């Protein structure tokens, strides 16, 4: 970890930035070379862009920030800026735009990257806020990894034979620990003012006073969620908010996305493969309304964002907030299921080395976890380096998700990292855990 108040080690930071940028580009290449050109150009769902749009958008954002803004260079292809502006064209209309063909998009992104590495080599990592501790390069690596996760979502949505493969997580004995963990009441430090690559919505660090609460030791599993289904949960209005009830009735929802019943068992489609729903995995592809309804049915509630972060970061022995549940060290394969090493969540109870000080497991990786909270700014929030990253999304329309998923790279995942989406979204790699008052 690099503290913004510590002396700058430019060589180490540049090595970290180079590694993050290279890792992201290798993943982008994997996601865009495993299918043929028609699949790259097609829109597999109106919720998502064609894969080739994401590919060129990644290059365009890198050019905008690293070449034009950091280095002050002229635009390489200003005529395409509008095409790849995410706010100018909604996803549903992007297939109608004059997109760069796959090979042209690859050449453009590669040329931008070559020039960006030259900028990296010659940039001072102090003085300007944008380049302090290498922030701009970390921001671009995170941006590319976020689009890689988006492209992985598109791969899950696409119909056709399996295109991606990865080993399954290691099998583990069934989780036999406590079902929930008591988190003592009291103050804790939420957010960060020192994490060098933290994005604006994670800042600044501030104190929150949190009453004692209990939180699930592991995410809600498929088996537990099936019990909700079999008990008639989707047909019982008592468990749903009025908006959630209207949504599931209008769209005929009866189970998580990609599930279907075959005789006496539930099957799911996962990256082109149909399989029996594994009972011990965290439930995946549920919207906020479904998570909230399950929690009510179970006699619980969704944790607030503040509760989730306290459970993940607060060390009651020292009183300090950690970077991650396990401490301040960057994530390793023993800590969490991240970085698309696997194409599924690990069984509930996995990664004991990644547990929080109180013993809560899998808070990082596996599935994004819905919280009860709206996406709002922290006290003292300042938009940086542009309002469109966070500020324009603040309000009651978006719910906060925390923790990351198996599709998230460690560079875009921290104990302070905040994700958000509409409460109807199910194509994302979303699950949840429940909480209740102590």
Short mmCIF file of C-alpha atoms in Angstrom, two decimals, residues 249-418:
data_model
loop_
_atom_site.label_atom_id
_atom_site.label_comp_id
_atom_site.label_asym_id
_atom_site.label_seq_id
_atom_site.Cartn_x
_atom_site.Cartn_y
_atom_site.Cartn_z
CA UNK A 249 -45.27 -9.71 -11.69
CA UNK A 250 -44.77 -7.59 -14.81
CA UNK A 251 -41.75 -9.61 -15.96
CA UNK A 252 -42.86 -13.00 -14.71
CA UNK A 253 -39.80 -13.61 -12.52
CA UNK A 254 -39.81 -16.93 -10.66
CA UNK A 255 -36.11 -17.66 -10.04
CA UNK A 256 -32.67 -16.10 -10.53
CA UNK A 257 -31.63 -15.20 -14.06
CA UNK A 258 -30.44 -18.20 -16.15
CA UNK A 259 -32.25 -20.73 -13.92
CA UNK A 260 -34.94 -23.08 -15.20
CA UNK A 261 -36.64 -26.06 -13.67
CA UNK A 262 -36.27 -29.48 -15.27
CA UNK A 263 -38.49 -32.01 -13.54
CA UNK A 264 -37.54 -32.00 -9.90
CA UNK A 265 -34.31 -30.05 -10.16
CA UNK A 266 -33.09 -26.59 -11.03
CA UNK A 267 -30.65 -26.10 -13.89
CA UNK A 268 -28.74 -23.00 -14.94
CA UNK A 269 -26.89 -21.81 -18.02
CA UNK A 270 -23.35 -20.63 -17.31
CA UNK A 271 -21.11 -19.38 -20.14
CA UNK A 272 -22.62 -21.74 -22.69
CA UNK A 273 -22.87 -24.78 -20.39
CA UNK A 274 -26.07 -26.07 -18.80
CA UNK A 275 -25.57 -27.60 -15.35
CA UNK A 276 -27.39 -28.48 -12.15
CA UNK A 277 -27.50 -25.50 -9.81
CA UNK A 278 -24.79 -26.22 -7.20
CA UNK A 279 -26.39 -25.96 -3.76
CA UNK A 280 -23.33 -24.74 -1.86
CA UNK A 281 -22.38 -21.81 -4.12
CA UNK A 282 -23.48 -18.25 -3.33
CA UNK A 283 -26.63 -17.41 -5.26
CA UNK A 284 -25.90 -15.35 -8.37
CA UNK A 285 -27.81 -13.12 -10.79
CA UNK A 286 -30.48 -11.82 -8.43
CA UNK A 287 -31.69 -8.24 -8.42
CA UNK A 288 -31.98 -6.02 -5.37
CA UNK A 289 -35.72 -6.66 -5.13
CA UNK A 290 -35.11 -10.41 -4.96
CA UNK A 291 -32.37 -10.06 -2.36
CA UNK A 292 -34.56 -7.77 -0.25
CA UNK A 293 -37.53 -10.15 -0.49
CA UNK A 294 -35.44 -13.15 0.54
CA UNK A 295 -34.09 -11.22 3.53
CA UNK A 296 -37.63 -10.36 4.68
CA UNK A 297 -38.72 -13.98 4.23
CA UNK A 298 -35.76 -15.11 6.35
CA UNK A 299 -36.66 -12.69 9.14
CA UNK A 300 -33.68 -10.47 8.37
CA UNK A 301 -32.78 -7.50 6.18
CA UNK A 302 -30.01 -6.46 3.84
CA UNK A 303 -27.04 -4.86 5.58
CA UNK A 304 -26.54 -1.17 5.10
CA UNK A 305 -23.45 -0.14 3.19
CA UNK A 306 -21.96 1.16 6.43
CA UNK A 307 -22.58 -2.15 8.20
CA UNK A 308 -21.06 -4.08 5.31
CA UNK A 309 -17.89 -1.99 5.37
CA UNK A 310 -17.56 -2.20 9.13
CA UNK A 311 -17.90 -5.99 8.98
CA UNK A 312 -15.25 -6.07 6.25
CA UNK A 313 -12.67 -3.57 7.52
CA UNK A 314 -13.00 -2.86 11.24
CA UNK A 315 -10.51 -4.53 13.55
CA UNK A 316 -12.04 -4.43 17.06
CA UNK A 317 -8.69 -5.14 18.72
CA UNK A 318 -6.88 -2.14 17.26
CA UNK A 319 -9.85 0.06 16.37
CA UNK A 320 -8.43 0.73 12.90
CA UNK A 321 -9.93 0.05 9.49
CA UNK A 322 -8.01 -2.36 7.26
CA UNK A 323 -7.68 -2.16 3.48
CA UNK A 324 -9.20 -5.65 3.20
CA UNK A 325 -10.85 -8.06 5.64
CA UNK A 326 -7.57 -10.00 6.07
CA UNK A 327 -5.36 -6.95 6.50
CA UNK A 328 -3.48 -4.45 4.36
CA UNK A 329 -1.76 -6.88 1.95
CA UNK A 330 -2.92 -6.95 -1.66
CA UNK A 331 -5.27 -9.85 -2.49
CA UNK A 332 -3.68 -13.22 -3.17
CA UNK A 333 -5.29 -16.44 -4.44
CA UNK A 334 -5.57 -17.63 -0.83
CA UNK A 335 -7.69 -14.62 0.13
CA UNK A 336 -10.46 -14.34 -2.46
CA UNK A 337 -11.93 -15.49 -5.77
CA UNK A 338 -11.00 -12.58 -8.05
CA UNK A 339 -9.63 -11.81 -11.49
CA UNK A 340 -11.59 -14.33 -13.59
CA UNK A 341 -9.35 -17.16 -12.34
CA UNK A 342 -12.60 -19.11 -12.17
CA UNK A 343 -15.86 -18.60 -14.02
CA UNK A 344 -18.07 -19.20 -10.99
CA UNK A 345 -18.25 -18.39 -7.28
CA UNK A 346 -16.39 -20.63 -4.86
CA UNK A 347 -18.46 -22.69 -2.37
CA UNK A 348 -19.72 -20.85 0.68
CA UNK A 349 -17.11 -20.93 3.43
CA UNK A 350 -14.11 -20.89 1.10
CA UNK A 351 -11.01 -18.75 1.68
CA UNK A 352 -10.70 -18.81 5.48
CA UNK A 353 -7.44 -16.85 5.04
CA UNK A 354 -9.54 -13.99 3.66
CA UNK A 355 -11.90 -13.76 6.63
CA UNK A 356 -12.42 -10.55 8.57
CA UNK A 357 -11.10 -10.16 12.14
CA UNK A 358 -14.49 -11.31 13.43
CA UNK A 359 -14.64 -14.30 11.08
CA UNK A 360 -16.92 -13.11 8.27
CA UNK A 361 -15.92 -14.90 5.05
CA UNK A 362 -15.99 -14.10 1.34
CA UNK A 363 -16.68 -10.41 1.74
CA UNK A 364 -14.28 -9.85 -1.15
CA UNK A 365 -14.75 -11.70 -4.44
CA UNK A 366 -17.20 -14.41 -5.55
CA UNK A 367 -20.36 -12.23 -5.85
CA UNK A 368 -21.16 -8.55 -5.62
CA UNK A 369 -23.34 -8.11 -2.54
CA UNK A 370 -26.42 -5.93 -2.59
CA UNK A 371 -26.80 -3.58 0.37
CA UNK A 372 -29.84 -1.71 1.65
CA UNK A 373 -28.27 1.67 0.88
CA UNK A 374 -28.84 4.19 -1.86
CA UNK A 375 -25.74 5.42 -3.69
CA UNK A 376 -24.93 8.74 -2.01
CA UNK A 377 -21.79 10.87 -1.54
CA UNK A 378 -19.77 10.77 1.65
CA UNK A 379 -19.51 13.95 3.76
CA UNK A 380 -16.89 16.14 2.11
CA UNK A 381 -17.12 14.38 -1.27
CA UNK A 382 -15.43 16.12 -4.19
CA UNK A 383 -15.85 14.91 -7.77
CA UNK A 384 -12.49 13.96 -9.31
CA UNK A 385 -11.36 13.92 -12.03
CA UNK A 386 -14.80 14.15 -13.68
CA UNK A 387 -18.39 14.35 -12.42
CA UNK A 388 -19.62 11.57 -14.70
CA UNK A 389 -17.80 8.83 -12.80
CA UNK A 390 -19.91 9.06 -9.63
CA UNK A 391 -21.71 12.33 -9.04
CA UNK A 392 -24.30 12.02 -11.78
CA UNK A 393 -25.44 8.66 -10.33
CA UNK A 394 -26.00 9.79 -6.74
CA UNK A 395 -29.57 9.44 -5.49
CA UNK A 396 -32.26 6.93 -4.64
CA UNK A 397 -32.40 5.32 -8.11
CA UNK A 398 -29.24 3.26 -7.56
CA UNK A 399 -28.47 0.74 -4.81
CA UNK A 400 -24.94 0.08 -3.58
CA UNK A 401 -23.18 -3.26 -4.10
CA UNK A 402 -20.00 -4.16 -2.26
CA UNK A 403 -17.15 -6.66 -2.28
CA UNK A 404 -16.57 -7.52 -5.93
CA UNK A 405 -17.15 -10.81 -7.73
CA UNK A 406 -15.11 -13.55 -9.37
CA UNK A 407 -15.14 -11.29 -12.44
CA UNK A 408 -13.44 -8.36 -10.69
CA UNK A 409 -9.69 -7.81 -10.85
CA UNK A 410 -7.91 -6.95 -7.60
CA UNK A 411 -6.97 -3.51 -8.98
CA UNK A 412 -10.68 -2.64 -9.00
CA UNK A 413 -11.57 -4.15 -5.66
CA UNK A 414 -10.93 -2.86 -2.13
CA UNK A 415 -12.66 -2.81 1.21
CA UNK A 416 -13.71 0.75 0.36
CA UNK A 417 -14.70 0.12 -3.29
CA UNK A 418 -18.31 1.05 -4.12
#
